[in-house]
């Protein structure tokens, strides 16, 4: 007999597993289907984010930063560290343990919340029926009142650089190098390319980043992007803008990368090449011809503001639908959809999804950039506070970057918070909380901030919006 559920979720990434837990918490009989197998061939939950994305990349970023600090950041504190070495397999092994703990934790949460896990590859049929091909090849069908498609994305590829996961790798392969490549090339100066390039540069690789666009980090505030380019270049990342990769050739475990830039045809040879040119949604083999689910012109599943697809009772969330490909966006969509299925009137504020790049310094923002607001014709006041003037940043010997607060010139409402510097991700979240409540720059300025903290830089930047900063000279006097 066909098993029947209130909700069937396809995919157990941060979109799907969160949606499944929330639906179960709301009293709905819920199943979640997942196909991903870990290195031991066991089905692992958590999706891209936990297995080969957010978490493992941050584990390597943290390890490599500690190594870098031990080599070159201790001296200023009077600490002499001699004979510092890096055991790459141990670093990668630590990352694997963290991944295992977290993915196992999701399985425990499923049990605790009564979510039924169904292992295998799912395909959506007509009338909210879902076909599951188990790992042993057996096929079964479950039926649902509601289906949530949370199948995520995979790394994009480009014809000139076919991935072999040996010399030419994607982001997944770049998390598992067993030794530091002497010369490393990264195609794509996006978030993933910069983070992975930073990991291996800190460990001693000579890193070249080739980026087809002329503009660095086009989604970031221009002032922040400029500072980021300067700082990352100083750290040794050779970021070549306007460089479009046109071909690769592997010979004797080395890869020669051909590219075109303003100076014409070029080629360089490397030990490893990471292809980090973005991600694409996974929809092939997911939808039966009569599933009723339509794709948009870019191949994403077409959804409305509440993640409803064109098939009644079928929803889609996360990387497989429009919007930023971020774990927290996927999770919040999962919560919204579960609540709406349970009859609540949940909404999601797509205007306030924070973005973070976990380089050092971190780069993070929420809301609009100064250039976007300018294009939209919005008059703004801007307050900037450099970490060079922060006592806490000086104590930590981490004074690069600044906090920038942008407020509407007429209403003083904060429209954007942009940070490059220590703790950027956490500081921007404070801005996001304020902005969600419609804060003005003056509101933030009137609050008491602990001293000495990095957060004081946000306080001072908010004060600077109206010329009231205390610890820097104000550009604008009031
Ligand atoms: P996914 O996490 O991709 O999960 C989808 C799941 O569905 C997968 O487990 C897949 O196996 C399963 N699936 C697919 N098809 C089927 C099927 N037919 N049947 C059964 N199961 C199926 N985001 C951040 O917010 N912060 C970060 O710091 C960050 N760092 C990243 C670093 C890297 C290197 C990468 C690659 C990504 C990073 N991301 C980060 C992006 C983040 O991982 C994704 O935005 C997020 O995982 C999307 O969640 P999702 O649930 O939509 O999809
Ligand atoms: P993101 O989508 O943020 O991960 O960034 C991927 C980056 O890769 C984008 O900035 C693209 O411009 C860049 N890119 C894509 N194809 C190429 C190519 N052939 N050569 C160089 N850069 C590329």
Coordinates of C-alpha atoms and ligand atoms in Angstrom, one line a residue:
X1 CA 0.0 0.0 0.0
X2 CA 1.3 3.5 -0.8
X3 CA 2.5 5.3 2.3
X4 CA 0.7 8.6 2.8
X5 CA 2.1 11.8 4.4
X6 CA 0.9 15.3 5.0
X7 CA 4.3 16.6 3.8
X8 CA 7.0 15.0 1.8
X9 CA 10.3 17.0 1.5
X10 CA 12.7 16.1 -1.3
X11 CA 16.3 17.0 -0.2
X12 CA 17.7 17.2 3.3
X13 CA 19.9 20.4 2.9
X14 CA 19.4 23.5 5.1
X15 CA 16.2 24.1 3.1
X16 CA 14.7 20.7 3.3
X17 CA 15.8 19.4 6.7
X18 CA 14.6 22.6 8.4
X19 CA 11.3 22.5 6.5
X20 CA 10.8 18.9 7.5
X21 CA 11.6 19.5 11.2
X22 CA 9.3 22.6 11.3
X23 CA 6.5 20.7 9.5
X24 CA 6.7 17.9 12.0
X25 CA 6.8 20.3 14.9
X26 CA 3.5 21.8 13.6
X27 CA 1.9 18.4 13.9
X28 CA 2.1 17.3 10.2
X29 CA 3.1 13.7 9.3
X30 CA 6.3 14.4 7.5
X31 CA 8.9 12.4 5.5
X32 CA 12.2 13.7 4.0
X33 CA 13.9 11.9 1.1
X34 CA 17.7 12.2 0.7
X35 CA 20.1 10.5 -1.7
X36 CA 23.5 11.9 -0.9
X37 CA 26.1 9.4 0.2
X38 CA 29.2 10.3 2.2
X39 CA 32.7 8.9 1.7
X40 CA 31.7 5.7 3.4
X41 CA 28.7 5.2 1.1
X42 CA 26.2 6.0 3.8
X43 CA 23.3 8.4 3.2
X44 CA 24.2 11.7 4.9
X45 CA 21.8 14.6 5.7
X46 CA 22.6 18.3 5.6
X47 CA 23.0 18.8 1.9
X48 CA 25.7 20.9 0.2
X49 CA 26.0 23.2 3.2
X50 CA 26.9 20.6 5.8
X51 CA 28.7 18.1 3.6
X52 CA 30.7 20.1 1.0
X53 CA 29.8 23.8 1.5
X54 CA 29.4 26.2 4.3
X55 CA 30.7 24.1 7.2
X56 CA 33.7 22.3 5.7
X57 CA 34.9 25.5 4.0
X58 CA 34.7 27.4 7.3
X59 CA 36.6 24.5 9.1
X60 CA 39.4 24.9 6.6
X61 CA 39.3 28.7 6.7
X62 CA 39.6 28.6 10.5
X63 CA 42.5 26.0 10.5
X64 CA 44.4 27.8 7.8
X65 CA 44.0 31.2 9.6
X66 CA 45.4 29.7 12.8
X67 CA 48.4 28.4 10.8
X68 CA 48.9 31.8 9.1
X69 CA 48.7 33.6 12.5
X70 CA 51.2 31.2 14.0
X71 CA 53.6 31.9 11.2
X72 CA 53.2 35.6 10.9
X73 CA 50.7 37.0 13.4
X74 CA 52.2 36.0 16.7
X75 CA 55.4 38.0 16.6
X76 CA 53.8 41.3 17.3
X77 CA 52.4 39.9 20.5
X78 CA 55.9 38.8 21.6
X79 CA 55.2 35.1 20.9
X80 CA 58.0 33.2 19.2
X81 CA 56.6 30.1 17.4
X82 CA 59.4 28.0 16.0
X83 CA 59.0 24.9 13.8
X84 CA 55.4 25.6 12.9
X85 CA 54.2 23.0 10.4
X86 CA 50.9 22.1 8.7
X87 CA 49.7 18.5 8.5
X88 CA 47.2 18.9 5.6
X89 CA 45.6 15.4 6.0
X90 CA 45.0 16.1 9.7
X91 CA 43.4 19.5 8.9
X92 CA 41.1 17.8 6.3
X93 CA 40.4 15.0 8.8
X94 CA 39.3 17.5 11.4
X95 CA 37.0 19.0 8.8
X96 CA 35.5 15.5 8.1
X97 CA 34.8 14.9 11.8
X98 CA 32.9 18.2 12.1
X99 CA 30.9 17.3 9.0
X100 CA 30.1 13.9 10.5
X101 CA 29.0 15.3 13.8
X102 CA 26.7 17.9 12.2
X103 CA 25.2 15.5 9.6
X104 CA 24.6 12.9 12.3
X105 CA 23.0 15.7 14.4
X106 CA 20.4 16.3 11.7
X107 CA 19.6 12.6 11.7
X108 CA 19.1 12.8 15.5
X109 CA 16.9 15.8 15.1
X110 CA 14.7 13.9 12.6
X111 CA 14.2 11.2 15.1
X112 CA 13.5 13.6 18.0
X113 CA 10.9 15.4 15.9
X114 CA 9.3 12.3 14.3
X115 CA 10.4 13.0 10.7
X116 CA 10.5 9.8 8.6
X117 CA 13.8 9.6 6.6
X118 CA 13.4 7.8 3.3
X119 CA 16.8 7.1 1.6
X120 CA 17.0 7.2 -2.1
X121 CA 16.6 9.3 -5.2
X122 CA 13.2 11.0 -5.5
X123 CA 11.2 11.9 -8.6
X124 CA 8.0 13.9 -8.5
X125 CA 5.1 12.3 -10.4
X126 CA 1.7 13.8 -11.1
X127 CA -0.8 14.4 -8.2
X128 CA 1.8 14.8 -5.5
X129 CA 3.0 11.2 -5.8
X130 CA 6.7 10.8 -5.3
X131 CA 8.7 7.8 -6.7
X132 CA 11.8 6.8 -4.7
X133 CA 14.6 4.7 -6.1
X134 CA 16.5 3.2 -3.1
X135 CA 20.2 2.7 -3.1
X136 CA 19.6 -1.0 -3.8
X137 CA 17.7 -0.1 -7.0
X138 CA 14.2 -0.9 -5.6
X139 CA 11.5 1.5 -6.5
X140 CA 8.6 2.6 -4.3
X141 CA 6.0 5.4 -4.3
X142 CA 4.8 7.6 -1.5
X143 CA 1.9 10.1 -1.6
X144 CA 1.6 13.5 0.0
X145 CA -0.9 16.3 0.6
X146 CA 2.0 18.7 0.1
X147 CA 5.4 18.2 -1.5
X148 CA 8.4 20.5 -0.9
X149 CA 11.2 20.4 -3.5
X150 CA 14.5 21.3 -1.8
X151 CA 17.0 19.6 -4.1
X152 CA 19.6 22.4 -4.1
X153 CA 22.3 23.0 -6.6
X154 CA 25.6 21.6 -7.9
X155 CA 28.8 23.4 -9.1
X156 CA 28.5 24.9 -12.5
X157 CA 31.1 23.8 -15.1
X158 CA 32.5 25.5 -18.1
X159 CA 33.6 23.6 -21.3
X160 CA 37.2 25.0 -21.3
X161 CA 37.9 23.5 -17.8
X162 CA 36.4 20.0 -17.5
X163 CA 36.6 18.8 -13.8
X164 CA 38.5 15.5 -13.2
X165 CA 38.6 16.0 -9.4
X166 CA 42.3 15.4 -9.6
X167 CA 44.1 18.3 -11.3
X168 CA 41.0 20.3 -12.2
X169 CA 38.6 20.3 -9.2
X170 CA 35.3 22.0 -8.3
X171 CA 34.6 23.3 -4.8
X172 CA 34.0 19.8 -3.5
X173 CA 37.4 18.6 -4.6
X174 CA 39.1 21.7 -3.3
X175 CA 38.0 20.8 0.2
X176 CA 39.9 17.5 0.1
X177 CA 43.4 18.3 -1.2
X178 CA 45.9 16.2 0.7
X179 CA 48.8 18.5 0.1
X180 CA 49.3 22.2 -0.5
X181 CA 49.6 22.8 -4.2
X182 CA 52.7 24.9 -5.1
X183 CA 50.9 26.9 -7.8
X184 CA 47.1 27.1 -7.6
X185 CA 44.7 28.7 -10.1
X186 CA 41.1 29.5 -9.2
X187 CA 38.6 30.4 -12.0
X188 CA 36.0 32.8 -10.6
X189 CA 36.5 35.6 -8.0
X190 CA 33.1 35.0 -6.4
X191 CA 32.5 34.0 -2.8
X192 CA 33.5 30.4 -3.1
X193 CA 36.6 31.2 -5.2
X194 CA 37.9 33.8 -2.8
X195 CA 37.2 31.6 0.3
X196 CA 38.9 28.5 -1.1
X197 CA 41.7 30.5 -2.7
X198 CA 42.4 32.1 0.7
X199 CA 42.6 28.7 2.5
X200 CA 45.3 27.4 0.2
X201 CA 47.1 30.8 -0.1
X202 CA 47.4 30.9 3.8
X203 CA 48.9 27.4 3.7
X204 CA 51.6 28.6 1.2
X205 CA 50.2 28.1 -2.3
X206 CA 50.9 30.7 -4.9
X207 CA 47.4 31.6 -5.9
X208 CA 46.1 33.2 -9.1
X209 CA 42.4 34.0 -9.4
X210 CA 41.1 34.5 -13.0
X211 CA 37.8 36.4 -13.2
X212 CA 36.1 37.2 -16.5
X213 CA 34.3 40.3 -15.1
X214 CA 36.0 43.7 -14.9
X215 CA 34.3 44.6 -11.7
X216 CA 35.4 42.9 -8.4
X217 CA 32.5 41.7 -6.2
X218 CA 29.8 43.5 -8.1
X219 CA 27.1 42.7 -5.5
X220 CA 29.1 44.4 -2.7
X221 CA 29.2 48.1 -1.9
X222 CA 31.9 49.6 -4.1
X223 CA 33.8 51.1 -1.2
X224 CA 33.9 47.6 0.5
X225 CA 34.8 45.8 -2.8
X226 CA 37.7 48.2 -3.4
X227 CA 39.1 47.7 0.2
X228 CA 38.6 43.9 -0.2
X229 CA 40.6 43.8 -3.5
X230 CA 43.4 45.8 -2.0
X231 CA 43.6 43.7 1.2
X232 CA 43.3 40.3 -0.5
X233 CA 45.9 41.3 -3.1
X234 CA 48.2 42.3 -0.3
X235 CA 47.7 38.9 1.2
X236 CA 49.2 37.3 -1.9
X237 CA 46.0 36.5 -3.9
X238 CA 46.9 37.4 -7.5
X239 CA 43.4 38.4 -8.6
X240 CA 43.3 39.1 -12.4
X241 CA 40.1 40.8 -13.5
X242 CA 38.8 40.8 -17.0
X243 CA 40.5 37.4 -17.6
X244 CA 38.3 34.9 -19.3
X245 CA 39.4 31.3 -19.3
X246 CA 39.3 29.8 -22.8
X247 CA 41.1 26.4 -22.4
X248 CA 43.0 24.0 -20.3
X249 CA 45.5 21.3 -21.0
X250 CA 46.7 18.7 -18.5
X251 CA 50.2 17.3 -18.9
X252 CA 52.2 15.4 -16.3
X253 CA 49.8 16.3 -13.4
X254 CA 50.0 20.0 -14.3
X255 CA 47.5 22.1 -16.0
X256 CA 48.1 24.9 -18.4
X257 CA 45.3 27.5 -18.3
X258 CA 44.7 29.7 -21.4
X259 CA 42.8 32.9 -20.9
X260 CA 42.2 36.2 -22.7
X261 CA 42.5 39.5 -20.9
X262 CA 43.1 43.2 -22.0
X263 CA 46.6 42.3 -23.1
X264 CA 45.5 39.4 -25.3
X265 CA 45.9 35.7 -25.2
X266 CA 47.8 34.4 -22.1
X267 CA 48.6 31.0 -20.6
X268 CA 50.0 30.0 -17.2
X269 CA 50.8 26.6 -15.7
X270 CA 49.6 25.3 -12.3
X271 CA 49.6 22.2 -10.1
X272 CA 45.9 22.5 -9.4
X273 CA 42.9 24.3 -10.8
X274 CA 39.7 25.1 -8.9
X275 CA 36.7 25.8 -11.0
X276 CA 34.5 28.2 -8.9
X277 CA 32.2 29.7 -11.6
X278 CA 28.9 29.5 -9.7
X279 CA 26.3 26.9 -9.1
X280 CA 23.3 25.6 -11.0
X281 CA 20.0 24.2 -9.8
X282 CA 19.4 20.4 -10.0
X283 CA 16.2 19.7 -11.8
X284 CA 17.2 17.0 -14.3
X285 CA 15.5 13.6 -13.4
X286 CA 13.5 15.3 -10.6
X287 CA 10.3 16.0 -12.5
X288 CA 8.1 13.6 -14.4
X289 CA 6.7 15.1 -17.6
X290 CA 3.3 15.4 -16.0
X291 CA 4.4 16.7 -12.6
X292 CA 3.0 20.1 -13.4
X293 CA 6.1 21.9 -12.1
X294 CA 7.4 24.6 -14.4
X295 CA 11.0 26.0 -14.7
X296 CA 11.9 29.6 -15.2
X297 CA 14.0 30.8 -18.2
X298 CA 17.2 30.2 -16.2
X299 CA 16.3 26.6 -15.3
X300 CA 15.3 27.3 -11.7
X301 CA 11.9 25.9 -10.5
X302 CA 9.4 28.7 -10.9
X303 CA 7.8 29.9 -7.7
X304 CA 5.8 32.8 -6.3
X305 CA 6.7 35.0 -3.3
X306 CA 5.5 32.1 -1.0
X307 CA 7.5 29.4 -2.8
X308 CA 4.4 27.9 -4.5
X309 CA 5.2 26.2 -7.8
X310 CA 2.9 25.9 -10.7
X311 CA 1.6 22.6 -9.4
X312 CA -1.0 22.9 -6.6
X313 CA 0.3 21.6 -3.3
X314 CA 3.9 21.6 -4.5
X315 CA 6.4 24.1 -3.2
X316 CA 10.1 24.6 -3.9
X317 CA 12.8 26.3 -1.7
X318 CA 16.5 27.1 -1.5
X319 CA 19.1 27.0 -4.2
X320 CA 16.7 25.4 -6.7
X321 CA 14.6 28.6 -6.8
X322 CA 15.3 32.3 -7.5
X323 CA 17.2 34.4 -5.0
X324 CA 20.6 34.2 -3.4
X325 CA 22.1 30.7 -3.1
X326 CA 22.6 30.9 0.7
X327 CA 21.9 28.4 3.4
X328 CA 20.0 30.8 5.7
X329 CA 17.8 31.9 2.8
X330 CA 16.9 28.2 2.1
X331 CA 16.2 27.5 5.8
X332 CA 13.9 30.6 6.2
X333 CA 12.0 29.6 3.0
X334 CA 11.6 26.1 4.6
X335 CA 10.1 27.6 7.7
X336 CA 7.8 29.9 5.8
X337 CA 6.5 27.0 3.6
X338 CA 6.0 24.6 6.5
X339 CA 4.0 27.3 8.4
X340 CA 1.9 28.2 5.4
X341 CA 1.1 24.5 4.9
X342 CA 0.0 24.4 8.5
X343 CA -2.4 27.3 7.8
X344 CA -0.3 30.2 9.2
X345 CA 0.3 33.4 7.3
X346 CA 4.1 33.3 7.3
X347 CA 6.1 35.8 5.2
X348 CA 9.7 36.2 4.5
X349 CA 11.6 39.5 4.1
X350 CA 13.7 38.9 1.0
X351 CA 15.1 42.5 1.3
X352 CA 17.1 41.7 4.4
X353 CA 19.1 38.5 3.7
X354 CA 22.6 39.1 4.9
X355 CA 25.6 38.1 2.7
X356 CA 29.0 37.1 4.0
X357 CA 32.3 36.3 2.5
X358 CA 34.5 34.5 5.1
X359 CA 37.9 35.8 3.9
X360 CA 40.1 37.7 6.4
X361 CA 39.0 40.3 6.8
X362 CA 35.5 39.1 6.6
X363 CA 33.2 40.9 4.2
X364 CA 29.5 41.2 5.0
X365 CA 26.4 43.3 4.2
X366 CA 22.7 43.6 4.5
X367 CA 20.4 45.9 2.7
X368 CA 21.4 48.1 -0.3
X369 CA 24.8 49.4 -1.4
X370 CA 25.5 53.0 -1.9
X371 CA 25.7 52.6 -5.7
X372 CA 22.4 50.8 -5.9
X373 CA 20.7 53.5 -3.8
X374 CA 22.3 56.2 -6.0
X375 CA 21.0 54.4 -9.2
X376 CA 17.5 54.3 -7.6
X377 CA 17.8 58.1 -6.9
X378 CA 17.5 57.7 -3.2
X379 CA 19.3 60.5 -1.3
X380 CA 21.4 59.1 1.6
X381 CA 23.7 60.0 4.4
X382 CA 26.6 57.7 5.0
X383 CA 28.6 57.0 8.2
X384 CA 31.9 55.2 8.1
X385 CA 34.0 54.1 11.0
X386 CA 37.4 52.4 10.5
X387 CA 38.6 49.5 12.7
X388 CA 41.9 51.4 12.9
X389 CA 40.2 53.6 15.4
X390 CA 38.7 50.8 17.4
X391 CA 40.5 49.9 20.7
X392 CA 39.2 46.3 20.6
X393 CA 40.5 45.9 17.0
X394 CA 43.9 47.3 18.1
X395 CA 44.1 44.9 21.1
X396 CA 43.5 42.0 18.7
X397 CA 46.0 43.4 16.1
X398 CA 43.2 43.3 13.5
X399 CA 42.6 46.8 12.4
X400 CA 41.9 46.5 8.7
X401 CA 38.6 47.6 7.2
X402 CA 35.6 49.6 8.3
X403 CA 31.8 49.7 9.1
X404 CA 29.6 51.7 6.8
X405 CA 26.0 52.6 7.7
X406 CA 23.8 54.1 5.0
X407 CA 20.6 55.9 5.9
X408 CA 17.9 57.6 4.0
X409 CA 18.7 61.3 4.0
X410 CA 15.1 62.3 4.7
X411 CA 13.9 59.7 7.2
X412 CA 17.3 58.6 8.7
X413 CA 16.0 55.0 8.2
X414 CA 19.0 52.6 7.8
X415 CA 19.0 51.1 4.3
X416 CA 22.3 49.3 4.3
X417 CA 25.0 48.1 6.7
X418 CA 28.3 47.1 5.0
X419 CA 31.3 45.8 6.9
X420 CA 34.8 44.7 6.0
X421 CA 36.9 43.7 9.0
X422 CA 37.0 41.6 12.1
X423 CA 33.6 40.1 13.1
X424 CA 31.9 41.5 10.0
X425 CA 29.4 38.7 9.8
X426 CA 28.3 39.2 13.4
X427 CA 28.2 43.0 13.2
X428 CA 26.1 42.9 10.0
X429 CA 23.6 40.7 11.8
X430 CA 23.1 43.5 14.4
X431 CA 22.3 45.8 11.5
X432 CA 19.9 43.3 10.1
X433 CA 18.0 43.1 13.4
X434 CA 17.8 46.8 13.6
X435 CA 16.7 47.1 10.0
X436 CA 14.0 44.5 10.4
X437 CA 12.5 46.8 13.1
X438 CA 12.9 49.9 10.8
X439 CA 15.7 51.4 12.9
X440 CA 17.1 54.9 12.2
X441 CA 20.8 55.6 12.4
X442 CA 19.9 57.8 15.4
X443 CA 18.3 54.9 17.1
X444 CA 21.5 52.8 16.9
X445 CA 23.5 55.9 18.0
X446 CA 21.3 56.3 21.1
X447 CA 21.9 52.7 22.3
X448 CA 24.6 51.7 24.8
X449 CA 27.3 49.5 23.4
X450 CA 29.8 47.5 25.6
X451 CA 33.3 48.8 25.7
X452 CA 35.7 47.7 24.3
X453 CA 33.9 45.8 21.5
X454 CA 34.1 45.6 17.7
X455 CA 30.4 46.4 17.9
X456 CA 31.3 49.9 18.9
X457 CA 32.4 50.4 15.3
X458 CA 28.7 49.9 14.2
X459 CA 27.6 52.4 16.9
X460 CA 30.2 55.0 15.8
X461 CA 29.3 54.5 12.1
X462 CA 25.7 55.0 12.9
X463 CA 26.6 58.2 14.8
X464 CA 28.8 59.3 11.9
X465 CA 25.8 59.2 9.5
X466 CA 24.6 62.4 11.1
X467 CA 28.0 63.8 11.9
X468 CA 27.9 62.8 15.6
X469 CA 30.8 60.2 15.8
X470 CA 33.0 60.7 18.9
X471 CA 36.1 58.6 18.1
X472 CA 36.8 59.9 14.6
X473 CA 36.6 63.3 12.9
X474 CA 33.2 63.7 11.3
X475 CA 33.0 64.2 7.6
X476 CA 29.7 65.7 8.0
X477 CA 29.1 68.3 10.8
X478 CA 25.7 68.8 12.4
Ligands
LIG1 P1 21.4 21.7 -0.8 O1 22.2 22.0 0.5 O2 22.2 21.6 -2.0 O3 20.6 20.3 -0.4 C1 19.9 19.7 -1.4 C2 19.9 18.2 -1.0 O4 18.9 17.5 -1.9 C3 21.2 17.5 -1.2 O5 21.6 16.8 -0.1 C4 20.9 16.5 -2.4 O6 21.6 15.3 -2.3 C5 19.4 16.3 -2.2 N1 18.8 15.9 -3.5 C6 18.9 16.5 -4.7 N2 18.1 15.8 -5.6 C7 17.5 14.8 -4.9 C8 16.6 13.8 -5.3 N3 16.1 13.7 -6.5 N4 16.2 12.9 -4.4 C9 16.7 13.0 -3.1 N5 17.5 13.9 -2.7 C10 17.9 14.8 -3.6 N6 25.9 29.4 2.1 C11 25.9 30.1 3.2 O7 24.8 30.6 3.5 N7 27.0 30.4 3.9 C12 28.2 29.9 3.5 O8 29.2 30.1 4.2 C13 28.3 29.1 2.4 N8 29.4 28.5 2.0 C14 29.5 27.7 0.9 C15 30.7 27.1 0.6 C16 30.8 26.3 -0.5 C17 32.1 25.7 -0.9 C18 29.6 25.9 -1.2 C19 29.7 25.0 -2.4 C20 28.4 26.5 -0.9 C21 28.3 27.4 0.2 N9 27.1 28.0 0.6 C22 27.1 28.8 1.7 C23 25.8 27.7 -0.2 C24 25.0 26.7 0.6 O9 25.7 25.5 0.7 C25 23.7 26.5 -0.2 O10 23.1 27.8 -0.4 C26 22.7 25.6 0.6 O11 23.3 24.4 0.9 C27 21.4 25.5 -0.2 O12 20.5 24.7 0.5 P2 19.4 23.8 -0.2 O13 18.7 23.0 1.0 O14 18.6 24.6 -1.1 O15 20.2 22.7 -1.1
LIG2 P1 29.9 33.2 -8.1 O1 28.7 32.9 -9.1 O2 29.7 34.3 -7.2 O3 30.3 31.9 -7.4 O4 31.1 33.6 -9.0 C1 31.5 32.9 -10.1 C2 32.4 33.8 -11.0 O5 33.1 33.1 -12.0 C3 31.7 34.9 -11.7 O6 32.1 36.2 -11.2 C4 31.9 34.7 -13.2 O7 32.1 35.9 -13.8 C5 33.3 33.9 -13.1 N1 33.5 33.1 -14.4 C6 32.6 32.4 -15.0 N2 33.1 31.8 -16.2 C7 34.4 32.3 -16.2 C8 35.6 32.1 -17.1 N3 35.5 31.3 -18.2 N4 36.7 32.7 -16.8 C9 36.9 33.5 -15.7 N5 35.9 33.7 -14.9 C10 34.7 33.1 -15.1

